[in-house]
Coordinates of C-alpha atoms in Angstrom, one line a residue:
M1 CA 0.0 0.2 0.0
A2 CA 1.4 3.2 -1.1
S3 CA -0.2 6.2 -0.3
D4 CA 0.0 10.1 0.4
A5 CA -3.0 10.3 2.7
A6 CA -1.7 11.6 6.0
G7 CA -1.5 8.1 8.3
A8 CA -1.0 5.8 5.5
L9 CA 2.0 3.1 5.8
E10 CA 3.8 1.3 3.3
I11 CA 3.9 -2.0 4.5
V12 CA 6.3 -5.2 3.0
Q13 CA 5.5 -8.6 4.0
I14 CA 9.1 -10.5 4.6
P15 CA 8.6 -14.5 4.9
V16 CA 11.0 -16.0 7.4
L17 CA 12.0 -18.8 8.8
N18 CA 9.6 -21.9 8.3
D19 CA 6.0 -19.9 8.5
N20 CA 6.7 -16.3 10.2
Y21 CA 6.3 -13.1 8.9
V22 CA 7.9 -9.9 9.5
Y23 CA 6.3 -6.5 8.5
L24 CA 8.2 -3.7 7.2
A25 CA 5.7 -0.4 7.9
R26 CA 7.1 3.0 6.3
E27 CA 5.0 6.1 6.7
P28 CA 5.5 8.0 3.3
G29 CA 5.7 11.5 4.5
S30 CA 8.4 11.6 7.2
A31 CA 10.1 7.9 5.3
A32 CA 9.9 6.7 9.5
T33 CA 10.1 2.8 8.8
A34 CA 9.3 0.1 11.8
V35 CA 10.0 -3.8 11.3
V36 CA 7.3 -5.4 13.3
D37 CA 8.6 -9.1 15.3
P38 CA 11.5 -9.1 13.5
A39 CA 12.5 -13.0 13.9
V40 CA 15.9 -12.8 12.1
A41 CA 17.8 -9.3 11.0
A42 CA 19.2 -10.5 7.2
P43 CA 16.1 -10.9 5.9
V44 CA 15.2 -7.3 7.0
L45 CA 18.2 -6.1 5.9
E46 CA 18.3 -7.1 2.5
A47 CA 14.7 -5.4 2.1
L48 CA 15.4 -2.4 3.5
D49 CA 18.4 -2.3 0.8
A50 CA 16.3 -3.3 -2.3
R51 CA 14.3 -0.1 -1.1
G52 CA 16.2 2.1 -0.2
W53 CA 15.1 2.4 3.3
H54 CA 16.3 3.3 6.4
L55 CA 14.8 1.0 9.6
T56 CA 14.1 3.7 12.3
H57 CA 12.0 1.8 14.3
I58 CA 11.2 -2.3 15.8
L59 CA 7.5 -2.4 17.0
N60 CA 7.7 -5.9 19.2
T61 CA 4.3 -7.8 20.1
H62 CA 5.5 -10.5 22.3
H63 CA 8.7 -11.4 23.5
H64 CA 8.9 -15.0 22.1
P65 CA 12.9 -15.6 20.2
D66 CA 10.9 -15.7 16.6
H67 CA 9.5 -12.1 17.3
V68 CA 12.5 -10.5 18.8
G69 CA 15.5 -12.2 17.7
G70 CA 16.7 -10.1 15.0
N71 CA 16.8 -7.1 17.5
L72 CA 19.6 -6.3 19.0
E73 CA 21.7 -6.9 15.1
L74 CA 19.0 -4.8 13.7
K75 CA 19.7 -2.0 16.7
E76 CA 23.1 -1.8 16.2
K77 CA 23.4 -1.8 12.1
T78 CA 21.1 0.7 12.2
G79 CA 20.3 2.8 15.1
C80 CA 16.1 1.9 15.6
I81 CA 14.2 1.9 18.3
I82 CA 13.4 -0.9 19.9
V83 CA 9.4 -0.5 21.1
G84 CA 7.4 -3.3 23.5
P85 CA 5.3 -4.2 25.9
R86 CA 5.5 -2.5 28.9
A87 CA 4.1 -5.4 30.9
D88 CA 6.5 -7.6 29.2
E89 CA 10.2 -5.1 29.1
A90 CA 12.3 -7.6 31.3
R91 CA 11.9 -10.0 28.4
I92 CA 12.0 -7.6 25.1
P93 CA 16.0 -7.0 24.3
G94 CA 17.5 -4.3 23.8
L95 CA 13.8 -2.2 24.6
D96 CA 14.0 1.9 24.4
V97 CA 9.9 2.4 25.0
A98 CA 8.2 0.8 26.4
V99 CA 4.1 1.1 25.6
G100 CA 1.0 -0.5 27.2
D101 CA -2.7 -0.5 26.5
G102 CA -4.1 2.7 25.3
D103 CA -1.1 4.1 24.6
R104 CA -0.4 6.4 21.5
Y105 CA 2.9 5.6 19.4
A106 CA 3.7 7.6 16.3
L107 CA 5.5 6.4 13.3
G108 CA 6.4 9.8 11.7
G109 CA 2.9 10.6 10.8
A110 CA 0.9 7.5 11.4
E111 CA -0.4 7.1 14.5
A112 CA -0.7 3.5 16.5
Q113 CA -3.2 2.6 19.4
V114 CA -1.6 0.1 21.5
F115 CA -4.0 -2.5 23.0
D116 CA -2.7 -5.0 25.7
V117 CA -3.5 -8.7 24.7
P118 CA -2.5 -10.8 26.9
G119 CA -3.3 -15.1 26.9
H120 CA -0.7 -16.4 24.4
T121 CA 2.0 -14.1 26.8
R122 CA 1.3 -12.5 29.9
G123 CA 2.6 -9.1 28.6
H124 CA 1.3 -9.1 24.4
I125 CA 0.2 -6.0 23.0
A126 CA -1.0 -5.0 20.0
Y127 CA -0.6 -1.7 17.3
W128 CA -3.7 -0.8 15.2
F129 CA -2.7 2.0 13.1
P130 CA -6.5 3.4 12.2
K131 CA -6.0 5.5 8.8
A132 CA -4.1 2.9 7.3
D133 CA -6.6 0.2 8.5
A134 CA -3.9 -2.0 9.7
L135 CA -3.9 -4.3 13.0
F136 CA -0.4 -6.1 13.7
C137 CA -2.0 -8.3 16.2
G138 CA 1.8 -10.9 16.0
D139 CA 0.3 -14.4 17.4
T140 CA -3.2 -13.1 19.6
M141 CA -5.1 -13.2 16.3
F142 CA -4.2 -15.7 12.8
A143 CA -6.1 -16.2 10.3
M144 CA -9.2 -18.1 11.0
G145 CA -7.1 -19.2 14.4
C146 CA -5.8 -17.2 17.9
G147 CA -2.4 -18.0 19.9
R148 CA -2.3 -21.0 22.4
L149 CA -2.4 -19.8 25.5
F150 CA 0.9 -20.6 27.0
E151 CA 1.4 -17.8 29.8
G152 CA -2.8 -17.0 29.8
S153 CA -6.0 -17.9 30.5
P154 CA -8.8 -18.6 28.3
A155 CA -10.8 -15.6 29.9
Q156 CA -8.0 -13.6 29.5
M157 CA -7.5 -14.7 25.8
W158 CA -11.1 -14.0 25.2
S159 CA -11.3 -10.5 26.6
S160 CA -8.2 -10.0 24.7
L161 CA -9.7 -11.2 21.2
S162 CA -12.7 -9.4 21.8
K163 CA -10.9 -5.8 22.3
L164 CA -9.5 -6.7 18.6
A165 CA -12.8 -8.3 17.2
A166 CA -14.3 -4.5 18.1
L167 CA -12.3 -2.9 15.6
P168 CA -13.8 -1.6 12.3
D169 CA -14.4 -4.5 9.7
A170 CA -12.0 -3.2 7.2
T171 CA -9.1 -4.0 9.3
R172 CA -6.6 -5.4 7.9
I173 CA -5.5 -8.4 10.0
F174 CA -1.4 -8.4 9.5
C175 CA -0.8 -11.6 11.9
A176 CA 2.8 -13.3 12.3
H177 CA 2.1 -16.9 10.9
E178 CA 0.7 -18.7 7.9
Y179 CA -1.2 -21.1 9.5
T180 CA -4.1 -20.5 7.4
M181 CA -4.9 -23.5 6.3
A182 CA -4.5 -26.0 9.3
N183 CA -6.1 -23.2 11.0
G184 CA -9.2 -23.3 8.6
R185 CA -9.2 -27.2 8.6
F186 CA -10.2 -27.1 12.5
A187 CA -12.7 -24.3 12.1
L188 CA -14.8 -26.8 9.8
S189 CA -14.1 -29.7 11.9
V190 CA -16.2 -27.0 14.7
E191 CA -18.5 -25.2 12.6
P192 CA -19.2 -27.3 9.1
Q193 CA -22.0 -25.2 8.8
N194 CA -20.6 -22.3 8.1
A195 CA -20.8 -21.1 4.3
A196 CA -18.2 -18.5 4.8
L197 CA -15.8 -20.5 6.1
Q198 CA -16.6 -22.9 3.3
A199 CA -16.0 -20.4 0.5
R200 CA -13.0 -18.8 2.6
M201 CA -11.1 -22.3 2.9
K202 CA -11.3 -22.7 -1.2
E203 CA -9.7 -19.6 -1.7
V204 CA -7.2 -20.5 0.9
E205 CA -6.5 -23.8 -1.0
R206 CA -6.2 -21.9 -4.3
L207 CA -3.4 -19.4 -2.6
R208 CA -1.8 -21.8 -1.1
A209 CA -1.4 -23.9 -4.0
A210 CA 0.0 -20.9 -6.1
D211 CA 2.6 -20.6 -3.2
R212 CA 0.8 -17.1 -1.8
P213 CA 0.4 -16.4 1.7
T214 CA -3.2 -15.9 3.1
V215 CA -1.8 -12.8 5.1
P216 CA -3.6 -10.4 5.7
S217 CA -7.1 -11.1 6.2
T218 CA -9.7 -8.3 7.4
L219 CA -11.4 -8.2 10.6
G220 CA -14.5 -8.9 8.9
Q221 CA -13.6 -12.1 7.5
E222 CA -11.9 -13.4 10.5
K223 CA -15.8 -12.3 12.5
A224 CA -17.2 -14.6 9.6
T225 CA -14.9 -17.5 10.0
N226 CA -12.8 -18.0 12.9
P227 CA -14.2 -19.8 15.5
F228 CA -12.0 -18.1 18.4
L229 CA -13.9 -14.9 17.3
R230 CA -17.8 -17.1 17.0
P231 CA -18.1 -18.2 20.4
D232 CA -21.9 -17.4 19.7
S233 CA -22.5 -19.6 16.6
P234 CA -25.0 -22.1 17.5
D235 CA -23.5 -24.1 15.1
L236 CA -19.9 -23.6 16.9
Q237 CA -21.4 -24.3 20.6
S238 CA -23.9 -27.6 19.1
T239 CA -20.7 -29.2 17.0
I240 CA -19.0 -29.5 20.4
G241 CA -21.5 -30.1 23.0
L242 CA -21.6 -26.7 24.9
A243 CA -25.4 -25.9 23.3
G244 CA -26.5 -22.4 25.2
A245 CA -22.9 -22.4 27.5
G246 CA -21.0 -18.8 28.4
L247 CA -18.8 -17.7 25.8
V248 CA -16.0 -18.2 27.9
E249 CA -16.6 -21.9 28.5
V250 CA -17.2 -22.3 24.7
F251 CA -13.8 -20.4 23.5
A252 CA -12.3 -22.5 26.3
R253 CA -13.2 -26.0 24.7
T254 CA -12.9 -24.8 21.6
R255 CA -8.4 -23.9 22.2
E256 CA -8.7 -27.3 24.0
L257 CA -9.7 -29.1 20.5
K258 CA -7.3 -27.1 18.6
D259 CA -4.8 -27.9 20.8
S260 CA -5.3 -32.0 20.1
F261 CA -6.7 -31.4 16.7
R262 CA -4.8 -33.3 13.7
G263 CA -6.4 -33.0 10.8

């Protein structure tokens, strides 16, 4: 996306490791350029060099090595500022600026709103750039999925996802992994009658057969097809044997089923 509109971002997707996505986000007016969750440094430096861009910021969502592994090398080579979660600042290498829920952070003329979204880790955050319709949500929300609950409870994760689900449907979901095919297979197992999900999986299969990314999706797509945003679905509730149950209970059982799913 390239635009001169105030608050716009040029976003470049960089596939790294086995299934990670790292993102460059550049605000054209100021040339301020961030990398989101750099797992490794070399592909980021190559992408910057290819475009003649200079890295000014790192935006970290959480502490896992496949999200912060490139922090220190990139900081050493570019002098960039590292921004990350206040709730987990001790585990973010090279952190300069700690942010948390309700904070705003400017990348040149583009401003991010920060959300605390614990569940996958205790200190996970997400960055929403409203004028660019862009959400960088790390491992909290995936295309048709959500992160495993390594350091949080189902109630925490459901609260975090609900916070993100309240954003506009046009919001693009720049999640950190290409898990969509496996996530979609699971989604069909728990909500088999969902026509929007059936249609989306056909498109996912087409994209992956062509070795193309399925990310970003949109929040509107996720609300229609992601089982972790749909614990109120009668089809899902019936399939997992929890018709009429509370949303947190349905979410928790859905997450348990995904953890053991081998389809």
